Amino acid sequence: MKNIAVIGAGTMGNGIAHTFAQFGYQVQLIDISEEGLKKGLATIEKNLDRMLTKGKISEEEKQATLNNISTYTQVEEGVKQADLVVEAATENETIKLEIFKTLDKVCPKNTILASNTSSIPITKIAAVTQRPEQVIGMHFMNPVPIMKLVEVIRGYNTSNKTTTLVMELSEKLNKVPVEVNDYPGFVANRILMPMLNEAIETLYNNVAGVKEIDTVMKLGMAHPMGPLQLADFIGLDVCLSILEVMYDGFKNPKYAPCPLLVNMVRAGKLGVKSGEGFYDYTNTKKAEEVAKQFA
């Protein structure tokens, strides 16, 4: 595999593009918005500069990484030579299914189609294509250049060949791939999201305040970031979407989103990306401090 197309230049998309490019792959970063592509590239360069300052990469490696990335606003142009496409669009089932229908039509027949979805069943995504054996989940963790884990999710029809190729490719990125089966939330979010939701319920029930809840989990459980701060970092809308997928998939009330989470998302309080969630991030330095906890 030499050519990797990434759909979506947001937080996950630009992180995935950065990682592949840093390891020498030719990356085609695709987004419907030219402005989105500019922001994505700016984020990649900023993260590379941070790595350069810390001595993790050289100036030559930084430039080589940037040179390995080309941008496109037309899917057809960006994927025409892709060996692998990694979809990293918003966590919305309708949007993802439409993307995969398009990819199936315009990608070469041998192209593997992967989704970075954190909750939507791969089997369901694969079902809208004519190549279900070549559809797989590659769930990277945020921030992608730093975090080691890749959840590799094989759908009902995903072939052994596809799974092996993706596992080996993940290792070439200096990641640790873990193969999991295709159930809502997979492993990471099936365990993480109920914990975050319970933290929100704890706040909702006035058991303790935001900082108190996070302090208990950081100091008592050695978590690097409290659950409410982590929810802000992930995006409260993303948390809500994942919980809704899990609740719909399992029909189990333990996955039902807390009413406080629902109301905050309705009010546009989405966490770091909106400037306010459980914490106030209107000060950009504050937002950067949060991000640095994972750097």
Coordinates of C-alpha atoms in Angstrom, one line a residue, residues 25-182:
Y25 CA 2.7 7.2 2.6
Q26 CA 1.3 9.4 -0.1
V27 CA -1.9 10.9 1.4
Q28 CA -4.8 12.4 -0.4
L29 CA -6.8 14.4 2.2
I30 CA -10.3 15.0 1.0
D31 CA -13.0 17.4 2.3
I32 CA -15.9 19.1 0.8
S33 CA -14.7 22.4 2.2
E34 CA -11.6 24.2 1.0
E35 CA -11.6 26.1 4.3
G36 CA -11.7 22.8 6.1
L37 CA -8.7 21.5 4.2
K38 CA -6.8 24.7 5.0
K39 CA -7.6 24.3 8.7
G40 CA -6.7 20.7 8.6
L41 CA -3.3 21.4 7.1
A42 CA -2.7 24.2 9.6
T43 CA -3.4 21.8 12.4
I44 CA -1.0 19.2 11.0
E45 CA 1.8 21.8 10.6
K46 CA 1.2 23.1 14.2
N47 CA 1.4 19.5 15.6
L48 CA 4.5 18.8 13.6
D49 CA 6.1 22.1 14.9
R50 CA 5.3 20.8 18.5
M51 CA 7.0 17.5 17.7
L52 CA 10.0 19.5 16.2
T53 CA 10.3 21.6 19.4
K54 CA 10.3 18.5 21.5
G55 CA 13.0 16.9 19.4
K56 CA 10.8 14.0 18.2
I57 CA 11.3 14.9 14.5
S58 CA 13.7 16.9 12.4
E59 CA 13.0 19.9 10.1
E60 CA 13.6 17.6 7.1
E61 CA 11.0 15.0 8.5
K62 CA 8.5 17.8 9.0
Q63 CA 8.8 19.0 5.4
A64 CA 8.7 15.5 4.1
T65 CA 5.5 14.8 6.0
L66 CA 3.9 17.9 4.6
N67 CA 5.1 17.1 1.1
N68 CA 3.4 13.7 1.3
I69 CA 0.0 15.3 1.7
S70 CA -2.1 16.6 -1.2
T71 CA -5.7 18.0 -0.8
Y72 CA -8.9 17.5 -2.8
T73 CA -12.5 18.7 -2.6
Q74 CA -13.7 16.1 -5.1
V75 CA -13.8 12.6 -3.9
E76 CA -13.4 11.1 -7.4
E77 CA -10.1 12.9 -7.9
G78 CA -8.8 12.1 -4.5
V79 CA -9.4 8.3 -4.5
K80 CA -8.7 7.3 -8.1
Q81 CA -5.3 5.8 -7.1
A82 CA -6.1 4.9 -3.5
D83 CA -5.0 1.5 -2.1
L84 CA -6.9 2.3 1.1
V85 CA -9.5 4.9 1.9
V86 CA -10.1 5.8 5.6
E87 CA -13.4 7.6 6.1
A88 CA -13.2 10.1 9.0
A89 CA -16.4 12.1 8.5
T90 CA -18.7 13.2 11.3
E91 CA -20.2 10.4 13.4
N92 CA -23.5 10.4 11.5
E93 CA -24.8 7.1 10.1
T94 CA -26.6 8.7 7.1
I95 CA -23.6 10.7 6.1
K96 CA -21.3 7.7 6.4
L97 CA -23.5 5.4 4.4
E98 CA -23.7 7.9 1.5
I99 CA -20.0 8.3 1.5
F100 CA -19.5 4.6 1.3
K101 CA -22.0 4.3 -1.6
T102 CA -20.0 6.9 -3.4
L103 CA -16.6 5.3 -2.6
D104 CA -17.8 1.9 -3.8
K105 CA -18.6 3.5 -7.2
V106 CA -15.5 5.6 -7.8
C107 CA -12.7 3.7 -6.1
P108 CA -10.6 1.0 -7.9
K109 CA -11.9 -2.5 -7.4
N110 CA -9.0 -3.5 -5.2
T111 CA -9.3 -0.5 -2.8
I112 CA -9.9 -1.4 0.8
L113 CA -12.6 0.9 2.4
A114 CA -12.1 1.6 6.1
S115 CA -14.2 3.7 8.5
N116 CA -12.9 5.5 11.6
T117 CA -16.4 5.2 13.1
S118 CA -16.3 4.8 16.8
S119 CA -19.7 3.1 17.1
I120 CA -21.6 2.5 13.8
P121 CA -21.6 -1.2 12.8
I122 CA -19.1 -2.0 10.0
T123 CA -21.5 -4.7 8.7
K124 CA -24.2 -2.0 8.2
I125 CA -21.7 0.2 6.4
A126 CA -20.4 -2.6 4.2
A127 CA -23.9 -3.6 3.2
V128 CA -24.3 -0.5 1.0
T129 CA -21.3 -1.5 -1.1
Q130 CA -20.6 -4.2 -3.6
R131 CA -17.3 -5.1 -1.8
P132 CA -18.3 -6.0 1.8
E133 CA -15.2 -8.3 2.1
Q134 CA -13.0 -5.2 1.6
V135 CA -14.8 -3.0 4.2
I136 CA -13.3 -2.8 7.7
G137 CA -13.2 -0.5 10.7
M138 CA -10.0 1.4 11.7
H139 CA -10.9 3.2 14.9
F140 CA -7.9 5.5 15.7
M141 CA -7.7 7.2 19.0
N142 CA -7.4 11.0 19.5
P143 CA -4.9 12.5 19.1
V144 CA -3.9 10.1 16.3
P145 CA -0.2 10.9 16.0
I146 CA 0.3 10.2 19.8
M147 CA -2.1 7.4 20.7
K148 CA -1.0 3.8 20.1
L149 CA -4.2 2.0 19.8
V150 CA -6.1 1.1 16.6
E151 CA -9.3 -0.9 17.0
V152 CA -9.6 -3.0 13.9
I153 CA -13.2 -4.0 13.5
R154 CA -14.1 -6.7 11.0
G155 CA -17.7 -6.8 9.8
Y156 CA -19.6 -10.0 9.2
N157 CA -18.2 -10.3 5.6
T158 CA -14.8 -8.7 6.1
S159 CA -12.2 -11.1 4.6
N160 CA -9.2 -12.5 6.4
K161 CA -7.0 -10.9 3.7
T162 CA -8.4 -7.5 4.4
T163 CA -8.1 -7.9 8.1
T164 CA -4.5 -9.1 7.9
L165 CA -3.5 -6.2 5.5
V166 CA -5.0 -3.6 7.9
M167 CA -3.4 -5.1 11.0
E168 CA 0.0 -5.2 9.3
L169 CA -0.5 -1.6 8.0
S170 CA -1.3 -0.4 11.5
E171 CA 1.9 -1.9 12.9
K172 CA 3.9 -0.1 10.2
L173 CA 2.5 3.2 11.6
N174 CA 4.0 2.2 15.0
K175 CA 0.5 1.5 16.3
V176 CA -0.9 -1.4 18.3
P177 CA -3.8 -2.9 16.4
V178 CA -6.4 -4.9 18.3
E179 CA -9.0 -6.9 16.4
V180 CA -12.5 -6.8 17.8
N181 CA -15.9 -8.0 16.6
D182 CA -18.6 -5.8 15.1

